[in-house]
PDB file of C-alpha atoms in Angstrom:
ATOM      1  CA  UNK A 990      14.408 -10.020  -5.650  1.00 76.00           C
ATOM      2  CA  UNK A 991      13.713  -6.322  -5.353  1.00 78.00           C
ATOM      3  CA  UNK A 992      13.331  -4.058  -8.363  1.00 81.00           C
ATOM      4  CA  UNK A 993      16.526  -2.266  -7.327  1.00 82.00           C
ATOM      5  CA  UNK A 994      18.579  -5.478  -7.416  1.00 86.00           C
ATOM      6  CA  UNK A 995      17.238  -6.381 -10.863  1.00 88.00           C
ATOM      7  CA  UNK A 996      17.962  -2.880 -12.127  1.00 88.00           C
ATOM      8  CA  UNK A 997      21.527  -3.135 -10.802  1.00 89.00           C
ATOM      9  CA  UNK A 998      22.017  -6.422 -12.674  1.00 91.00           C
ATOM     10  CA  UNK A 999      21.462  -4.639 -15.979  1.00 92.00           C
ATOM     11  CA  UNK A1000      24.876  -3.016 -15.476  1.00 92.00           C
ATOM     12  CA  UNK A1001      26.720  -6.351 -15.680  1.00 93.00           C
ATOM     13  CA  UNK A1002      24.188  -8.317 -17.747  1.00 93.00           C
ATOM     14  CA  UNK A1003      22.551  -5.838 -20.170  1.00 93.00           C
ATOM     15  CA  UNK A1004      20.316  -8.455 -21.808  1.00 94.00           C
ATOM     16  CA  UNK A1005      19.462 -10.177 -18.501  1.00 93.00           C
ATOM     17  CA  UNK A1006      20.563 -13.466 -20.058  1.00 93.00           C
ATOM     18  CA  UNK A1007      20.452 -15.211 -16.660  1.00 92.00           C
ATOM     19  CA  UNK A1008      16.639 -15.102 -16.767  1.00 94.00           C
ATOM     20  CA  UNK A1009      14.045 -16.647 -19.038  1.00 94.00           C
ATOM     21  CA  UNK A1010      11.020 -15.191 -17.213  1.00 94.00           C
ATOM     22  CA  UNK A1011      10.518 -11.945 -15.256  1.00 92.00           C
ATOM     23  CA  UNK A1012       7.413 -11.138 -13.197  1.00 91.00           C
ATOM     24  CA  UNK A1013       6.933  -7.461 -12.343  1.00 88.00           C
ATOM     25  CA  UNK A1014       4.337  -7.379  -9.548  1.00 83.00           C
ATOM     26  CA  UNK A1015       2.287  -4.387  -8.357  1.00 78.00           C
ATOM     27  CA  UNK A1016       3.344  -2.386 -11.404  1.00 79.00           C
ATOM     28  CA  UNK A1017       0.698   0.272 -10.687  1.00 76.00           C
ATOM     29  CA  UNK A1018       2.797   1.620  -7.798  1.00 72.00           C
ATOM     30  CA  UNK A1019       5.004   3.281 -10.420  1.00 70.00           C
ATOM     31  CA  UNK A1020       8.199   3.714  -8.425  1.00 77.00           C
ATOM     32  CA  UNK A1021      11.209   5.164 -10.230  1.00 85.00           C
ATOM     33  CA  UNK A1022      12.849   1.719 -10.341  1.00 85.00           C
ATOM     34  CA  UNK A1023       9.725   0.106 -11.797  1.00 86.00           C
ATOM     35  CA  UNK A1024       9.430   2.817 -14.455  1.00 87.00           C
ATOM     36  CA  UNK A1025      13.056   2.328 -15.468  1.00 89.00           C
ATOM     37  CA  UNK A1026      12.612  -1.452 -15.606  1.00 90.00           C
ATOM     38  CA  UNK A1027       9.461  -1.286 -17.728  1.00 89.00           C
ATOM     39  CA  UNK A1028      11.181   0.984 -20.236  1.00 91.00           C
ATOM     40  CA  UNK A1029      14.375  -1.066 -20.219  1.00 93.00           C
ATOM     41  CA  UNK A1030      12.565  -4.371 -20.720  1.00 93.00           C
ATOM     42  CA  UNK A1031      10.672  -2.978 -23.692  1.00 93.00           C
ATOM     43  CA  UNK A1032      13.987  -2.036 -25.300  1.00 93.00           C
ATOM     44  CA  UNK A1033      15.658  -5.432 -24.821  1.00 94.00           C
ATOM     45  CA  UNK A1034      12.684  -7.655 -25.732  1.00 93.00           C
ATOM     46  CA  UNK A1035      13.351  -7.422 -29.512  1.00 92.00           C
ATOM     47  CA  UNK A1036      16.866  -8.730 -28.798  1.00 92.00           C
ATOM     48  CA  UNK A1037      15.591 -11.348 -26.319  1.00 93.00           C
ATOM     49  CA  UNK A1038      12.594 -12.965 -28.068  1.00 90.00           C
ATOM     50  CA  UNK A1039      12.882 -15.907 -25.660  1.00 93.00           C
ATOM     51  CA  UNK A1040      12.411 -13.680 -22.604  1.00 93.00           C
ATOM     52  CA  UNK A1041       8.934 -13.796 -21.056  1.00 93.00           C
ATOM     53  CA  UNK A1042       7.762 -10.724 -19.126  1.00 92.00           C
ATOM     54  CA  UNK A1043       4.645 -10.899 -16.924  1.00 92.00           C
ATOM     55  CA  UNK A1044       3.318  -7.633 -15.480  1.00 90.00           C
ATOM     56  CA  UNK A1045       0.722  -8.030 -12.699  1.00 86.00           C
ATOM     57  CA  UNK A1046      -1.372  -5.658 -10.625  1.00 82.00           C
ATOM     58  CA  UNK A1047      -4.801  -5.421  -9.024  1.00 77.00           C
ATOM     59  CA  UNK A1048      -5.493  -1.938 -10.445  1.00 78.00           C
ATOM     60  CA  UNK A1049      -3.359  -1.789 -13.572  1.00 80.00           C
ATOM     61  CA  UNK A1050      -4.417   0.069 -16.723  1.00 85.00           C
ATOM     62  CA  UNK A1051      -4.176  -3.116 -18.777  1.00 87.00           C
ATOM     63  CA  UNK A1052      -4.675  -1.539 -22.215  1.00 89.00           C
ATOM     64  CA  UNK A1053      -1.998   1.066 -21.618  1.00 88.00           C
ATOM     65  CA  UNK A1054       0.546  -1.537 -20.535  1.00 88.00           C
ATOM     66  CA  UNK A1055      -0.409  -3.808 -23.446  1.00 90.00           C
ATOM     67  CA  UNK A1056       0.334  -0.959 -25.858  1.00 91.00           C
ATOM     68  CA  UNK A1057       3.602  -0.204 -24.055  1.00 90.00           C
ATOM     69  CA  UNK A1058       4.840  -3.745 -24.777  1.00 91.00           C
ATOM     70  CA  UNK A1059       3.332  -3.947 -28.273  1.00 90.00           C
ATOM     71  CA  UNK A1060       5.361  -5.721 -30.966  1.00 88.00           C
ATOM     72  CA  UNK A1061       4.948  -6.394 -34.679  1.00 86.00           C
ATOM     73  CA  UNK A1062       2.347  -8.977 -33.648  1.00 87.00           C
ATOM     74  CA  UNK A1063       0.266  -6.304 -31.912  1.00 90.00           C
ATOM     75  CA  UNK A1064      -0.364  -5.353 -28.268  1.00 91.00           C
ATOM     76  CA  UNK A1065       0.780  -7.699 -25.522  1.00 91.00           C
ATOM     77  CA  UNK A1066      -1.908 -10.220 -24.465  1.00 91.00           C
ATOM     78  CA  UNK A1067      -3.960  -9.385 -21.381  1.00 91.00           C
ATOM     79  CA  UNK A1068      -5.242 -12.004 -18.930  1.00 88.00           C
ATOM     80  CA  UNK A1069      -7.909 -11.092 -16.375  1.00 85.00           C
ATOM     81  CA  UNK A1070      -8.222 -13.257 -13.250  1.00 81.00           C
ATOM     82  CA  UNK A1071     -11.273 -12.594 -11.104  1.00 78.00           C
ATOM     83  CA  UNK A1072     -10.727 -12.430  -7.368  1.00 73.00           C
ATOM     84  CA  UNK A1073     -12.997 -12.981  -4.395  1.00 74.00           C
ATOM     85  CA  UNK A1074     -15.665 -10.387  -3.630  1.00 72.00           C
ATOM     86  CA  UNK A1075     -16.156  -8.928  -0.153  1.00 74.00           C
ATOM     87  CA  UNK A1076     -18.799  -6.359   0.769  1.00 81.00           C
ATOM     88  CA  UNK A1077     -16.978  -3.302   2.106  1.00 84.00           C
ATOM     89  CA  UNK A1078     -18.402  -0.307   3.940  1.00 88.00           C
ATOM     90  CA  UNK A1079     -16.217   2.749   3.447  1.00 89.00           C
ATOM     91  CA  UNK A1080     -16.298   5.701   5.833  1.00 89.00           C
ATOM     92  CA  UNK A1081     -14.478   8.981   5.309  1.00 87.00           C
ATOM     93  CA  UNK A1082     -13.639  11.236   8.236  1.00 84.00           C
ATOM     94  CA  UNK A1083     -12.324  14.781   7.806  1.00 80.00           C
ATOM     95  CA  UNK A1084      -8.985  15.402   9.445  1.00 76.00           C
ATOM     96  CA  UNK A1085      -6.962  18.566   9.997  1.00 76.00           C
ATOM     97  CA  UNK A1086      -3.763  18.227  11.972  1.00 74.00           C
ATOM     98  CA  UNK A1087      -3.023  20.641  14.797  1.00 77.00           C
ATOM     99  CA  UNK A1088      -0.709  20.797  17.793  1.00 76.00           C
ATOM    100  CA  UNK A1089      -3.400  19.188  19.922  1.00 82.00           C
ATOM    101  CA  UNK A1090      -4.576  16.586  17.380  1.00 87.00           C
ATOM    102  CA  UNK A1091      -2.400  14.648  14.950  1.00 88.00           C
ATOM    103  CA  UNK A1092      -2.875  11.649  12.686  1.00 89.00           C
ATOM    104  CA  UNK A1093      -2.127   9.210  15.522  1.00 91.00           C
ATOM    105  CA  UNK A1094      -5.019  10.697  17.506  1.00 91.00           C
ATOM    106  CA  UNK A1095      -7.212  10.260  14.424  1.00 91.00           C
ATOM    107  CA  UNK A1096      -6.171   6.600  14.153  1.00 93.00           C
ATOM    108  CA  UNK A1097      -7.016   6.013  17.838  1.00 93.00           C
ATOM    109  CA  UNK A1098     -10.437   7.620  17.326  1.00 92.00           C
ATOM    110  CA  UNK A1099     -11.021   5.510  14.212  1.00 92.00           C
ATOM    111  CA  UNK A1100     -10.299   2.303  16.154  1.00 93.00           C
ATOM    112  CA  UNK A1101     -12.693   3.417  18.897  1.00 92.00           C
ATOM    113  CA  UNK A1102     -15.424   4.114  16.331  1.00 92.00           C
ATOM    114  CA  UNK A1103     -14.988   0.751  14.613  1.00 91.00           C
ATOM    115  CA  UNK A1104     -14.962  -1.194  17.856  1.00 92.00           C
ATOM    116  CA  UNK A1105     -18.257   0.369  18.882  1.00 91.00           C
ATOM    117  CA  UNK A1106     -19.723  -1.839  16.114  1.00 87.00           C
ATOM    118  CA  UNK A1107     -18.009  -4.925  17.526  1.00 88.00           C
ATOM    119  CA  UNK A1108     -14.472  -5.978  18.335  1.00 87.00           C
ATOM    120  CA  UNK A1109     -12.293  -7.361  15.547  1.00 90.00           C
ATOM    121  CA  UNK A1110      -8.704  -7.227  14.343  1.00 93.00           C
ATOM    122  CA  UNK A1111      -7.663  -3.935  12.722  1.00 93.00           C
ATOM    123  CA  UNK A1112      -5.094  -3.351   9.969  1.00 93.00           C
ATOM    124  CA  UNK A1113      -3.670   0.187   9.721  1.00 93.00           C
ATOM    125  CA  UNK A1114      -1.689   1.165   6.619  1.00 91.00           C
ATOM    126  CA  UNK A1115       1.206   3.576   7.214  1.00 91.00           C
ATOM    127  CA  UNK A1116       4.017   4.710   4.878  1.00 87.00           C
ATOM    128  CA  UNK A1117       7.109   3.742   6.865  1.00 87.00           C
ATOM    129  CA  UNK A1118       8.817   2.428   9.966  1.00 89.00           C
ATOM    130  CA  UNK A1119       8.913   5.751  11.805  1.00 91.00           C
ATOM    131  CA  UNK A1120       5.182   6.344  11.376  1.00 92.00           C
ATOM    132  CA  UNK A1121       4.441   2.777  12.496  1.00 93.00           C
ATOM    133  CA  UNK A1122       6.492   3.146  15.688  1.00 93.00           C
ATOM    134  CA  UNK A1123       4.848   6.483  16.534  1.00 94.00           C
ATOM    135  CA  UNK A1124       1.343   5.121  15.929  1.00 93.00           C
ATOM    136  CA  UNK A1125       2.116   1.971  17.949  1.00 93.00           C
ATOM    137  CA  UNK A1126       3.210   4.077  20.924  1.00 94.00           C
ATOM    138  CA  UNK A1127       0.044   6.200  20.717  1.00 93.00           C
ATOM    139  CA  UNK A1128      -2.228   3.148  20.463  1.00 94.00           C
ATOM    140  CA  UNK A1129      -0.555   1.383  23.423  1.00 92.00           C
ATOM    141  CA  UNK A1130      -1.117   4.473  25.564  1.00 91.00           C
ATOM    142  CA  UNK A1131      -4.704   4.844  24.382  1.00 91.00           C
ATOM    143  CA  UNK A1132      -5.893   1.247  24.719  1.00 85.00           C
ATOM    144  CA  UNK A1133      -5.831  -1.086  27.733  1.00 77.00           C
ATOM    145  CA  UNK A1134      -3.090  -3.742  28.079  1.00 78.00           C
ATOM    146  CA  UNK A1135      -5.432  -6.431  26.708  1.00 83.00           C
ATOM    147  CA  UNK A1136      -5.111  -4.982  23.186  1.00 89.00           C
ATOM    148  CA  UNK A1137      -2.199  -6.363  21.143  1.00 91.00           C
ATOM    149  CA  UNK A1138      -0.452  -3.796  18.920  1.00 93.00           C
ATOM    150  CA  UNK A1139       1.831  -5.371  16.305  1.00 92.00           C
ATOM    151  CA  UNK A1140       4.110  -3.494  13.878  1.00 92.00           C
ATOM    152  CA  UNK A1141       4.845  -5.068  10.493  1.00 88.00           C
ATOM    153  CA  UNK A1142       7.560  -3.751   8.189  1.00 85.00           C
ATOM    154  CA  UNK A1143      10.485  -5.156   6.229  1.00 77.00           C
ATOM    155  CA  UNK A1144      13.272  -4.459   8.759  1.00 83.00           C
ATOM    156  CA  UNK A1145      11.665  -6.542  11.517  1.00 83.00           C
ATOM    157  CA  UNK A1146      13.162  -9.954  12.193  1.00 84.00           C
ATOM    158  CA  UNK A1147      11.389 -12.987  10.774  1.00 83.00           C
ATOM    159  CA  UNK A1148      10.291 -13.987  14.282  1.00 86.00           C
ATOM    160  CA  UNK A1149       8.709 -10.582  14.908  1.00 87.00           C
ATOM    161  CA  UNK A1150       6.976 -10.576  11.511  1.00 85.00           C
ATOM    162  CA  UNK A1151       5.559 -14.053  12.113  1.00 87.00           C
ATOM    163  CA  UNK A1152       3.699 -12.837  15.204  1.00 88.00           C
ATOM    164  CA  UNK A1153       0.871 -11.559  12.971  1.00 86.00           C
ATOM    165  CA  UNK A1154       0.173 -15.158  11.862  1.00 87.00           C
ATOM    166  CA  UNK A1155       0.056 -16.649  15.360  1.00 86.00           C
ATOM    167  CA  UNK A1156      -3.322 -17.450  16.997  1.00 84.00           C
ATOM    168  CA  UNK A1157      -4.506 -14.947  19.584  1.00 84.00           C
ATOM    169  CA  UNK A1158      -7.453 -14.435  21.879  1.00 84.00           C
ATOM    170  CA  UNK A1159      -7.348 -10.680  22.389  1.00 86.00           C
ATOM    171  CA  UNK A1160      -8.123  -7.796  20.011  1.00 89.00           C
ATOM    172  CA  UNK A1161      -5.219  -7.060  17.691  1.00 92.00           C
ATOM    173  CA  UNK A1162      -4.140  -3.927  15.826  1.00 94.00           C
ATOM    174  CA  UNK A1163      -1.588  -4.499  13.041  1.00 93.00           C
ATOM    175  CA  UNK A1164       0.351  -1.460  11.816  1.00 93.00           C
ATOM    176  CA  UNK A1165       1.875  -2.210   8.421  1.00 90.00           C
ATOM    177  CA  UNK A1166       3.437  -0.741   5.338  1.00 84.00           C
ATOM    178  CA  UNK A1167       2.157  -1.864   1.943  1.00 74.00           C
ATOM    179  CA  UNK A1168       3.915  -5.203   2.574  1.00 68.00           C
ATOM    180  CA  UNK A1169       0.493  -6.243   3.938  1.00 63.00           C
ATOM    181  CA  UNK A1170      -1.011  -5.479   0.529  1.00 62.00           C
ATOM    182  CA  UNK A1171       1.665  -6.585  -1.914  1.00 57.00           C
ATOM    183  CA  UNK A1172       3.553  -9.445  -0.273  1.00 63.00           C
ATOM    184  CA  UNK A1173       1.331 -11.247   2.226  1.00 70.00           C
ATOM    185  CA  UNK A1174      -2.195 -11.521   3.578  1.00 76.00           C
ATOM    186  CA  UNK A1175      -2.729 -10.794   7.259  1.00 82.00           C
ATOM    187  CA  UNK A1176      -5.297 -13.312   8.556  1.00 83.00           C
ATOM    188  CA  UNK A1177      -8.426 -12.444  10.493  1.00 86.00           C
ATOM    189  CA  UNK A1178      -8.620  -8.732   9.636  1.00 89.00           C
ATOM    190  CA  UNK A1179     -12.100  -7.270  10.022  1.00 91.00           C
ATOM    191  CA  UNK A1180     -11.343  -3.550   9.800  1.00 92.00           C
ATOM    192  CA  UNK A1181      -8.872  -1.497   7.737  1.00 92.00           C
ATOM    193  CA  UNK A1182      -7.804   2.069   8.525  1.00 92.00           C
ATOM    194  CA  UNK A1183      -6.097   3.977   5.719  1.00 89.00           C
ATOM    195  CA  UNK A1184      -4.788   7.487   6.523  1.00 85.00           C
ATOM    196  CA  UNK A1185      -4.332   7.907   2.734  1.00 76.00           C
ATOM    197  CA  UNK A1186      -0.659   8.721   2.724  1.00 71.00           C
ATOM    198  CA  UNK A1187       1.282   7.803  -0.385  1.00 57.00           C
ATOM    199  CA  UNK A1188       5.008   7.405  -0.919  1.00 51.00           C
ATOM    200  CA  UNK A1189       6.665  10.220  -2.815  1.00 48.00           C
ATOM    201  CA  UNK A1190      10.248  11.169  -3.530  1.00 41.00           C
ATOM    202  CA  UNK A1191       9.385  14.411  -5.288  1.00 38.00           C
ATOM    203  CA  UNK A1192      10.146  16.612  -2.273  1.00 34.00           C
ATOM    204  CA  UNK A1193      13.360  17.049  -0.362  1.00 30.00           C
ATOM    205  CA  UNK A1194      12.336  18.732   2.879  1.00 29.00           C
ATOM    206  CA  UNK A1195      12.600  16.661   6.066  1.00 29.00           C
ATOM    207  CA  UNK A1196      11.114  19.210   8.459  1.00 30.00           C
ATOM    208  CA  UNK A1197       8.011  18.555  10.528  1.00 32.00           C
ATOM    209  CA  UNK A1198       5.504  21.200  11.447  1.00 29.00           C
ATOM    210  CA  UNK A1199       1.922  21.438  12.631  1.00 29.00           C
ATOM    211  CA  UNK A1200       0.487  21.379   9.133  1.00 29.00           C
ATOM    212  CA  UNK A1201      -0.425  17.975   7.731  1.00 28.00           C
ATOM    213  CA  UNK A1202       1.076  18.618   4.312  1.00 27.00           C
ATOM    214  CA  UNK A1203       4.336  19.981   5.683  1.00 21.00           C
ATOM    215  CA  UNK A1204       4.688  17.270   8.254  1.00 26.00           C
ATOM    216  CA  UNK A1205       4.239  14.549   5.671  1.00 25.00           C
ATOM    217  CA  UNK A1206       6.189  16.129   2.856  1.00 23.00           C
ATOM    218  CA  UNK A1207       9.533  14.382   3.466  1.00 27.00           C
ATOM    219  CA  UNK A1208       8.585  11.152   1.690  1.00 30.00           C
ATOM    220  CA  UNK A1209       4.829  11.091   1.774  1.00 33.00           C
ATOM    221  CA  UNK A1210       1.886  13.370   1.177  1.00 34.00           C
ATOM    222  CA  UNK A1211      -1.804  12.963   1.992  1.00 37.00           C
ATOM    223  CA  UNK A1212      -3.769  11.965  -1.091  1.00 35.00           C
ATOM    224  CA  UNK A1213      -7.085  13.338  -2.205  1.00 35.00           C
ATOM    225  CA  UNK A1214     -10.316  11.653  -1.151  1.00 36.00           C
ATOM    226  CA  UNK A1215     -10.798   9.888  -4.524  1.00 34.00           C
ATOM    227  CA  UNK A1216      -7.274   8.502  -4.267  1.00 34.00           C
ATOM    228  CA  UNK A1217      -8.020   7.377  -0.725  1.00 36.00           C
ATOM    229  CA  UNK A1218     -11.057   5.537  -2.026  1.00 35.00           C
ATOM    230  CA  UNK A1219      -8.963   3.775  -4.628  1.00 35.00           C
ATOM    231  CA  UNK A1220      -6.405   2.805  -2.012  1.00 36.00           C
ATOM    232  CA  UNK A1221      -9.091   1.413   0.246  1.00 38.00           C
ATOM    233  CA  UNK A1222     -10.672  -0.556  -2.581  1.00 37.00           C
ATOM    234  CA  UNK A1223      -7.418  -2.452  -3.117  1.00 37.00           C
ATOM    235  CA  UNK A1224      -6.981  -3.445   0.525  1.00 39.00           C
ATOM    236  CA  UNK A1225      -5.865  -7.076   0.850  1.00 37.00           C
ATOM    237  CA  UNK A1226      -8.473  -9.817   1.002  1.00 36.00           C
ATOM    238  CA  UNK A1227      -8.708 -10.778   4.652  1.00 35.00           C
ATOM    239  CA  UNK A1228     -10.772 -13.948   4.457  1.00 34.00           C
ATOM    240  CA  UNK A1229     -13.766 -12.336   6.170  1.00 32.00           C
ATOM    241  CA  UNK A1230     -17.119 -11.419   4.683  1.00 30.00           C
ATOM    242  CA  UNK A1231     -17.377  -7.875   6.008  1.00 34.00           C
ATOM    243  CA  UNK A1232     -14.780  -5.189   6.424  1.00 45.00           C
ATOM    244  CA  UNK A1233     -15.079  -1.497   7.220  1.00 53.00           C
ATOM    245  CA  UNK A1234     -12.473   0.939   6.016  1.00 52.00           C
ATOM    246  CA  UNK A1235     -11.975   4.369   7.534  1.00 53.00           C
ATOM    247  CA  UNK A1236      -9.933   6.969   5.672  1.00 53.00           C
ATOM    248  CA  UNK A1237      -9.370  10.291   7.475  1.00 54.00           C
ATOM    249  CA  UNK A1238      -9.511  12.455   4.349  1.00 46.00           C
ATOM    250  CA  UNK A1239     -10.364  15.941   3.185  1.00 36.00           C
ATOM    251  CA  UNK A1240     -13.893  15.003   2.068  1.00 33.00           C
ATOM    252  CA  UNK A1241     -16.149  12.890   4.219  1.00 30.00           C
ATOM    253  CA  UNK A1242     -19.174  11.264   2.563  1.00 30.00           C
ATOM    254  CA  UNK A1243     -19.979   7.783   3.842  1.00 29.00           C
ATOM    255  CA  UNK A1244     -19.943   5.455   0.881  1.00 29.00           C
ATOM    256  CA  UNK A1245     -20.925   1.810   0.610  1.00 29.00           C
ATOM    257  CA  UNK A1246     -19.391  -0.287  -2.109  1.00 30.00           C
ATOM    258  CA  UNK A1247     -18.160  -3.737  -2.976  1.00 30.00           C
ATOM    259  CA  UNK A1248     -14.437  -4.146  -3.605  1.00 34.00           C
ATOM    260  CA  UNK A1249     -13.270  -6.687  -6.134  1.00 33.00           C
ATOM    261  CA  UNK A1250      -9.720  -7.866  -6.496  1.00 35.00           C
ATOM    262  CA  UNK A1251      -8.588  -8.763  -9.968  1.00 34.00           C
ATOM    263  CA  UNK A1252      -5.240  -9.099 -11.638  1.00 36.00           C
ATOM    264  CA  UNK A1253      -4.272  -8.322 -15.195  1.00 35.00           C
TER     265      UNK A1253
END
């Protein structure tokens, strides 16, 4: 179930007596619903000693969460599970939006740059359905018909979502929300492009202008380069041995690193 559904159930079942175990996944995303749930669960645990709560994440601050759920027995136990290691080359490219050049142009250029090193499937992270549809249109115009551009977001039908798992013989570009990081693994991905947008509900404006910050201020804002690096480091394991990640950010050193996935 979603965090919103679970939060709504607290209105009719304050002690969540219908459940004996709750798993809160990707807790580091820190949405408003997740924050409410983490605080609420801490309050009801003394009254529900039989309730088991498991909090998982690839980039969680384990000690902080252990202290949050501390009891008379001490901090909550922490389990570390090592993941697979993949060598990752990270490239940063400066980007400044203008009337003649927007983020979709930058994504097209990033695909061109990556494919100069060899063709391979590309995964592009975007914040929402609208951005995915706009980027898909730009990529279809930019690339020849032999390139398959596939959107992936929650509102697509099951048949449309399953297309990313079907065998294919032509280059493929998958445009996805964080569903490709938190809920499933897209097979065969060699390259990842991360424009470094993050979800945010702190602003109310829905206007779009030529400035990158204003254009993306409705529900997303560009992150800083260090945040972009962190986002790239937690890209989903693709089953390949080499992956290049391009983040059009404000700072642009080329960095080489090895990303490890672990869960606490």
